[in-house]
């Protein structure tokens, strides 16, 4: 292998070979790729047996499985099976534009000899592409489906587990997928993720971003995370470079993508899919990907109307049948061993341990408010926009790093419990003094009580809503003339609901 993307492909097959006690599986990293920096550590951390590339020609192997044609296959001794590096031959090779990526003639054929024993393709229609590169290649082809797609489909019963990992219960999960290069979603629209996550209601949507491993390898995690930090602060979940993108795709309700393979997988799973960057001249004309991009709707802006409309889009994408048994049977045939297992079942995609950021500020709009004597019902819409908006107000957590937002906030809240009501009340008063632009300050006492500092003093309120939503409700409450303020507020903000009671005894 030469890159993290190639390793991702091998991981769809490796578990089916590793479980066989008759086999010993080794890994090696072919040099020459600028994207291979973290491979050795990733494999070592997984406990893999590593063989240095310098020594691969000193041994003969019963089977060699690769996921990139750019390795020096001439140094390898044994039958070579080349897995698809993506969802088909739809992209021009960055090394030589006359060949599709994955089918470089100079890499596959040397001294008039085709080096791979087998070239795995997903569909028979890809044989024509192979023939256009060299008429000898189709004779080495095995039409065996796509192991990655098989694994995704097999993991669909775990969809709700993956959604729970992203805290998407009751929310629409929008997945942004970017391949690499200047014509990718991230290369063409680098601010798109931040724009989307700050425009969509935070309590109705979860926005997740996965970037091609080459982006992380080329720029480094320090740089990429710095670029993404404003969006992450606003609630964007970023799939780390060492984590699998498949859980996010399994959890998604809508995919916004480009000309990368994840667009094909999203459509093949029947997910509503929008194109935000079409790859321009990087896409091979008349390829299945080019045809798919032409059929899929475009996302012109981070407009919530477009997103909501796309969520209702019907699935009109044909599905490839799973054919993993064809590939596994072929591998065992090359090994000269009987496959004495049942029909191979792809390993389920593991449910990730995901860190979901909690935004430290919200722009609040009161959508509806109804009064019934001492009780009120309010419906809020919360986004993580930083800019001022007519008819809205800002709430911010005390730990918000953007001091300008704290200065502008109409309500400030501290979620860390103070345990004692008197110290919490003192902290609430201090917050109002520090940030005099705030109408109200809240400090958590325990799971059900907050100290509230407003213009007429400090009191204790009870709440079943999160502190951030309680702060928004009490800001609305503080705008009502004192004698008319309700004592009970039923608050709803998308998936967030709760009741705030303000009739506790005042505190000194």
XYZ file of C-alpha atoms in Angstrom:
508
model
C 0.000 0.000 0.000
C 1.077 3.600 -0.507
C -1.522 5.790 1.174
C -4.184 5.870 3.925
C -6.877 5.615 1.240
C -5.337 2.350 0.005
C -5.216 0.994 3.551
C -8.925 1.833 3.958
C -9.664 -0.399 0.964
C -7.525 -3.251 2.258
C -9.325 -3.096 5.604
C -12.538 -4.195 3.849
C -10.840 -7.508 2.918
C -8.118 -8.050 5.528
C -10.418 -9.186 8.382
C -11.749 -12.024 6.204
C -8.180 -13.287 5.688
C -6.868 -12.563 9.195
C -9.463 -14.844 10.774
C -8.166 -17.894 8.866
C -5.673 -19.838 11.024
C -4.056 -21.256 7.894
C -2.853 -17.820 6.825
C -0.272 -15.356 8.099
C -0.934 -11.817 6.902
C 1.865 -9.257 6.504
C 1.680 -5.614 5.473
C 4.216 -3.490 3.615
C 4.347 0.157 2.617
C 5.562 0.991 -0.868
C 7.609 4.211 -0.993
C 7.085 7.141 -3.295
C 3.851 8.694 -2.066
C 3.809 12.024 -0.250
C 0.673 10.825 1.540
C 2.138 7.778 3.303
C 3.524 9.548 6.389
C 1.275 8.064 9.073
C 0.815 4.560 7.674
C 3.571 2.854 9.644
C 2.249 4.099 13.004
C -1.330 3.274 12.089
C -0.401 -0.312 11.226
C 1.886 -0.703 14.239
C -0.827 0.584 16.575
C -3.183 -2.021 15.106
C -0.655 -4.772 15.857
C 0.009 -5.641 12.213
C 3.058 -7.587 11.081
C 5.173 -5.172 9.031
C 7.673 -6.084 6.331
C 10.013 -3.414 5.020
C 9.639 -2.676 1.323
C 13.384 -3.174 0.856
C 12.978 -6.849 1.769
C 9.805 -7.770 -0.123
C 11.732 -9.211 -3.071
C 13.504 -11.704 -0.786
C 10.353 -13.722 -0.172
C 7.721 -15.393 -2.271
C 4.130 -14.907 -1.168
C 1.162 -17.178 -1.778
C -1.044 -14.123 -2.339
C -0.444 -10.392 -2.677
C -3.410 -8.031 -2.288
C -2.944 -4.373 -3.270
C -5.230 -1.358 -3.529
C -3.027 0.958 -5.568
C -1.438 0.342 -8.942
C 1.411 2.768 -8.273
C 3.562 0.286 -6.334
C 6.514 -1.406 -8.039
C 4.769 -4.711 -8.646
C 7.823 -6.068 -10.499
C 9.575 -6.480 -7.128
C 6.810 -8.679 -5.737
C 6.927 -12.459 -6.089
C 3.520 -14.136 -6.052
C 0.048 -13.708 -7.571
C -1.056 -10.075 -7.308
C -4.707 -9.112 -6.876
C -5.375 -5.406 -7.411
C -8.487 -4.203 -5.595
C -10.446 -1.163 -6.820
C -9.081 2.067 -5.359
C -12.392 3.868 -5.262
C -15.750 3.428 -6.919
C -14.517 2.895 -10.462
C -12.228 4.518 -13.021
C -13.777 7.958 -13.074
C -10.861 10.290 -12.376
C -7.837 11.198 -14.459
C -4.599 10.004 -12.914
C -2.724 12.889 -11.245
C 0.524 11.304 -12.473
C -0.460 10.890 -16.131
C -3.743 12.361 -17.367
C -3.938 10.044 -20.364
C -4.895 7.166 -18.016
C -7.782 6.903 -15.548
C -6.719 6.820 -11.912
C -6.280 3.170 -10.955
C -5.358 2.055 -14.489
C -1.946 3.516 -15.216
C -0.578 1.535 -18.145
C 3.031 2.225 -17.224
C 2.424 0.836 -13.720
C 0.413 -2.234 -14.759
C 2.421 -3.332 -17.776
C 6.200 -3.678 -17.871
C 8.382 -5.442 -20.420
C 5.234 -6.221 -22.385
C 3.859 -8.168 -19.394
C 0.740 -7.425 -17.320
C 1.975 -7.501 -13.725
C -1.239 -8.079 -11.704
C -2.650 -11.581 -11.912
C -6.121 -10.176 -11.254
C -7.604 -6.696 -11.517
C -10.860 -6.556 -9.564
C -13.642 -4.411 -11.043
C -17.112 -3.760 -9.724
C -19.065 -3.871 -13.002
C -18.644 -5.418 -16.418
C -18.988 -1.964 -17.967
C -15.539 -1.122 -16.555
C -14.009 -3.664 -18.927
C -14.378 -1.163 -21.765
C -12.315 1.358 -19.798
C -9.629 -1.264 -19.242
C -9.659 -2.137 -22.945
C -9.161 1.528 -23.849
C -5.966 1.548 -21.785
C -4.641 -1.735 -23.183
C -6.496 -4.623 -24.877
C -4.660 -7.157 -22.685
C -6.067 -5.874 -19.405
C -9.636 -7.272 -19.592
C -8.236 -10.811 -19.657
C -6.977 -10.177 -16.108
C -10.241 -8.683 -14.852
C -12.493 -10.216 -12.226
C -15.981 -8.717 -12.013
C -16.486 -9.070 -8.279
C -18.439 -6.057 -7.087
C -17.134 -3.545 -4.573
C -16.029 -4.837 -1.132
C -16.455 -1.369 0.369
C -20.054 -1.108 -0.795
C -20.776 -4.663 0.353
C -19.513 -3.779 3.809
C -21.573 -0.601 3.965
C -24.741 -2.454 3.010
C -24.063 -5.251 5.470
C -23.689 -2.645 8.241
C -27.030 -0.906 7.594
C -28.758 -2.713 10.517
C -26.425 -0.756 12.815
C -27.533 2.596 11.410
C -29.230 3.725 14.614
C -26.121 2.843 16.637
C -24.015 5.048 14.359
C -26.562 7.863 14.587
C -26.435 7.648 18.370
C -22.642 7.923 18.256
C -23.049 11.265 16.459
C -25.804 12.358 18.874
C -28.149 12.611 15.904
C -31.240 11.189 17.606
C -34.118 13.340 16.390
C -31.801 15.427 14.204
C -31.091 15.299 10.477
C -27.464 14.318 9.960
C -25.903 16.102 6.985
C -22.582 14.633 5.880
C -20.141 16.747 3.881
C -17.653 14.656 1.887
C -14.617 16.057 0.135
C -12.070 14.326 -2.021
C -8.722 16.072 -2.493
C -7.451 18.616 -4.981
C -8.425 22.159 -6.018
C -11.686 21.021 -7.636
C -12.907 19.124 -4.568
C -15.618 20.421 -2.253
C -13.063 21.571 0.327
C -10.564 22.800 -2.262
C -13.197 24.770 -4.177
C -15.332 25.960 -1.227
C -13.162 25.869 1.931
C -15.635 27.930 3.978
C -18.642 25.809 3.020
C -18.711 23.647 6.170
C -18.650 26.680 8.457
C -21.339 28.425 6.446
C -23.611 25.387 6.566
C -23.172 24.572 10.244
C -23.832 28.184 11.278
C -26.952 28.548 9.119
C -28.816 25.346 9.963
C -30.793 25.177 13.227
C -28.444 23.526 15.719
C -31.204 21.552 17.443
C -32.535 20.096 14.190
C -29.340 19.257 12.290
C -26.025 17.573 12.975
C -23.348 18.487 10.401
C -20.385 16.132 9.918
C -17.363 16.590 7.641
C -15.051 13.906 6.278
C -11.991 14.872 4.268
C -9.932 12.666 1.970
C -6.830 11.336 3.782
C -4.602 13.103 1.261
C -5.777 16.495 2.557
C -4.643 15.604 6.079
C -1.353 14.138 4.860
C -0.558 17.043 2.532
C -1.240 19.901 4.961
C -0.882 18.152 8.324
C -3.539 17.806 11.062
C -2.282 20.916 12.883
C -2.945 23.115 9.860
C -6.217 21.463 8.801
C -7.633 21.580 12.332
C -6.705 25.276 12.556
C -8.586 25.953 9.322
C -11.615 24.055 10.610
C -11.612 25.398 14.171
C -14.264 28.134 13.648
C -16.637 25.582 12.142
C -15.918 23.036 14.893
C -16.566 25.709 17.520
C -19.923 26.279 15.828
C -20.791 22.571 16.139
C -19.216 20.855 13.118
C -18.174 17.247 13.777
C -14.973 16.422 11.888
C -14.039 12.798 11.240
C -10.373 12.610 12.344
C -7.817 11.419 9.774
C -7.223 8.189 11.701
C -10.943 7.344 11.900
C -13.199 5.618 9.403
C -15.614 7.698 7.309
C -18.067 4.796 6.932
C -19.920 5.342 10.266
C -20.777 8.899 9.237
C -22.136 7.695 5.894
C -24.207 5.003 7.599
C -25.649 7.616 9.978
C -26.353 10.247 7.325
C -29.767 11.478 6.187
C -28.283 13.668 3.460
C -24.883 13.768 1.769
C -23.300 16.857 0.208
C -20.310 15.823 -1.863
C -18.172 16.201 -4.987
C -16.590 13.847 -7.544
C -15.069 11.563 -4.908
C -16.056 7.937 -4.476
C -18.195 8.727 -1.432
C -20.713 10.324 -3.792
C -21.196 6.982 -5.484
C -21.478 5.113 -2.180
C -24.017 7.592 -0.830
C -26.166 7.287 -3.937
C -25.787 3.498 -3.990
C -27.074 3.364 -0.395
C -30.129 5.331 -1.480
C -29.199 8.493 0.414
C -30.314 11.885 -0.911
C -27.142 13.383 -2.364
C -26.279 16.911 -3.457
C -23.288 17.993 -5.523
C -21.425 21.042 -4.209
C -18.378 20.710 -6.518
C -18.346 18.643 -9.710
C -14.606 18.098 -10.148
C -14.386 20.017 -13.433
C -11.954 18.370 -15.869
C -10.649 15.893 -13.282
C -13.612 13.617 -14.041
C -13.316 11.232 -16.974
C -15.952 12.183 -19.547
C -18.855 9.720 -19.933
C -17.709 7.681 -16.944
C -20.373 6.376 -14.495
C -19.309 9.093 -12.055
C -19.706 11.800 -14.702
C -23.190 10.458 -15.484
C -24.087 10.312 -11.781
C -22.920 13.878 -11.160
C -24.982 15.037 -14.141
C -28.102 13.416 -12.643
C -27.704 14.561 -9.049
C -29.042 17.960 -7.955
C -26.631 20.809 -7.242
C -26.356 22.677 -3.963
C -25.939 26.310 -4.917
C -25.726 27.748 -1.408
C -25.833 26.738 2.251
C -29.537 27.495 2.165
C -31.714 25.568 4.591
C -34.535 25.449 2.050
C -32.324 23.510 -0.370
C -31.245 21.184 2.430
C -34.817 20.543 3.594
C -35.977 19.914 0.012
C -33.136 17.467 -0.599
C -34.044 15.469 2.508
C -37.356 14.619 0.862
C -35.795 13.587 -2.457
C -36.741 10.079 -3.648
C -34.079 7.458 -4.266
C -33.645 6.801 -7.978
C -30.235 5.128 -7.981
C -29.779 1.517 -9.150
C -28.052 -0.732 -6.618
C -25.208 -3.136 -7.318
C -25.811 -6.635 -5.926
C -23.322 -7.860 -3.321
C -20.748 -10.263 -4.799
C -18.149 -10.616 -2.048
C -18.256 -14.392 -2.336
C -16.868 -14.104 -5.880
C -13.794 -12.201 -4.674
C -13.126 -14.363 -1.608
C -13.545 -17.522 -3.662
C -11.008 -16.199 -6.165
C -8.487 -15.311 -3.439
C -8.670 -18.814 -1.972
C -8.338 -20.307 -5.435
C -5.067 -18.403 -5.890
C -3.963 -19.564 -2.449
C -4.669 -23.160 -3.430
C -6.791 -23.601 -0.333
C -10.428 -24.621 0.038
C -12.633 -21.880 1.424
C -14.302 -24.023 4.069
C -16.248 -21.152 5.613
C -19.833 -20.209 4.919
C -20.642 -17.459 2.436
C -18.400 -14.540 3.508
C -20.115 -11.798 5.450
C -18.294 -8.450 5.559
C -17.356 -7.342 9.069
C -19.716 -4.707 10.380
C -18.357 -1.177 10.422
C -17.405 -0.498 14.074
C -19.452 2.100 15.915
C -17.081 5.000 16.657
C -16.392 6.790 19.898
C -17.222 10.243 18.566
C -16.518 13.601 20.141
C -19.408 15.940 19.352
C -18.560 19.589 20.100
C -20.949 21.673 22.177
C -21.191 25.177 20.670
C -20.390 27.908 23.223
C -22.833 30.401 21.720
C -26.222 30.499 19.998
C -28.129 33.054 17.963
C -31.723 32.828 19.201
C -34.919 33.626 17.377
C -38.266 33.283 19.137
C -40.496 31.571 16.587
C -43.655 31.499 18.701
C -44.703 32.537 22.219
C -48.067 31.927 23.894
C -49.160 33.054 27.349
C -51.716 31.337 29.619
C -51.836 33.242 32.883
C -48.695 32.359 34.847
C -47.602 29.853 32.201
C -46.017 30.351 28.783
C -44.980 28.199 25.824
C -42.154 29.358 23.582
C -40.589 27.863 20.485
C -37.010 28.842 19.738
C -34.713 28.444 16.772
C -31.036 28.303 17.666
C -28.206 28.641 15.175
C -24.514 29.126 15.828
C -24.200 32.229 13.662
C -21.788 34.865 14.965
C -23.267 37.799 13.142
C -26.131 40.014 14.246
C -29.543 39.150 12.866
C -32.735 41.175 13.037
C -35.219 39.928 15.591
C -32.744 37.646 17.345
C -30.442 37.762 20.358
C -27.218 36.056 21.314
C -26.514 33.684 24.207
C -22.974 32.638 25.138
C -21.293 30.320 27.608
C -18.852 31.931 30.036
C -16.009 29.855 28.547
C -16.634 31.185 25.016
C -13.201 32.060 23.604
C -14.583 34.858 21.420
C -14.701 37.755 23.866
C -16.516 39.943 21.340
C -19.443 37.507 21.446
C -19.500 37.614 25.238
C -19.623 41.405 25.094
C -22.622 41.252 22.712
C -24.487 38.396 24.416
C -27.911 39.128 25.831
C -27.658 36.094 28.113
C -24.545 34.460 29.574
C -24.556 31.028 31.180
C -22.147 28.838 33.144
C -22.844 25.133 32.813
C -20.319 23.858 35.354
C -22.195 23.187 38.632
C -21.276 25.316 41.635
C -22.947 22.931 44.114
C -23.945 25.734 46.527
C -26.717 28.126 45.617
C -25.081 31.141 47.268
C -21.764 30.764 45.388
C -23.634 30.183 42.141
C -25.671 33.335 42.737
C -22.531 35.331 43.467
C -20.988 34.086 40.227
C -24.156 35.017 38.266
C -24.028 38.559 39.660
C -20.328 38.764 38.802
C -21.024 37.723 35.204
C -23.585 40.510 34.823
C -21.130 43.028 36.236
C -18.351 41.791 33.948
C -20.596 41.818 30.878
C -23.125 44.598 31.497
C -24.686 44.122 28.061
C -26.278 40.866 29.243
C -29.885 41.107 30.448
C -29.566 37.837 32.341
C -26.800 35.563 33.662
C -27.255 31.928 34.692
C -24.984 29.665 36.715
C -25.736 25.982 37.189
C -26.181 24.744 40.756
C -26.995 21.108 39.970
C -28.868 19.107 37.328
C -32.205 20.854 37.967
C -31.397 24.284 39.418
C -29.712 27.446 38.154
C -28.926 30.746 39.858
C -30.357 33.619 37.807
C -29.151 37.227 37.944
C -31.495 39.768 36.345
C -32.248 43.442 36.728
C -34.314 42.987 39.884
C -31.904 40.721 41.762
C -30.890 37.075 41.989
C -33.076 33.998 42.375
C -33.072 30.263 41.811
C -34.953 28.710 38.896
C -35.702 25.057 38.307
C -35.290 23.620 34.836
C -35.480 20.369 32.906
C -33.930 21.957 29.807
C -30.198 22.279 29.090
C -28.655 25.368 30.657
C -28.004 26.903 27.228
C -31.700 26.618 26.292
C -32.756 27.772 29.777
C -30.687 30.918 29.269
C -32.542 31.661 26.027
C -35.916 31.103 27.682
C -35.064 33.379 30.595
C -33.772 36.094 28.283
C -37.212 36.131 26.635
C -38.803 36.086 30.107
C -36.667 39.056 31.213
C -38.046 41.236 28.392
C -41.567 40.998 29.847
C -42.586 43.660 32.412
C -41.860 42.389 35.918
C -45.474 42.037 37.161
C -46.443 40.077 34.011
C -43.596 37.574 33.907
C -44.808 33.957 33.849
C -43.585 31.594 36.530
C -43.551 28.527 34.264
C -42.054 28.434 30.760
C -42.420 25.426 28.475
C -39.548 25.710 26.000
C -38.973 23.868 22.753
C -36.035 24.207 20.361
C -36.012 21.400 17.821
C -35.053 18.231 19.703
C -34.528 20.192 22.922
C -37.482 20.521 25.286
C -37.933 21.382 28.934
C -39.796 23.344 31.583
C -38.339 26.332 33.435
C -39.910 27.397 36.740
C -39.013 30.856 38.051
C -41.083 31.142 41.243
C -38.306 30.143 43.666
C -37.553 32.518 46.560
C -35.308 35.467 45.675
C -31.771 35.441 47.011
C -29.856 38.282 48.495
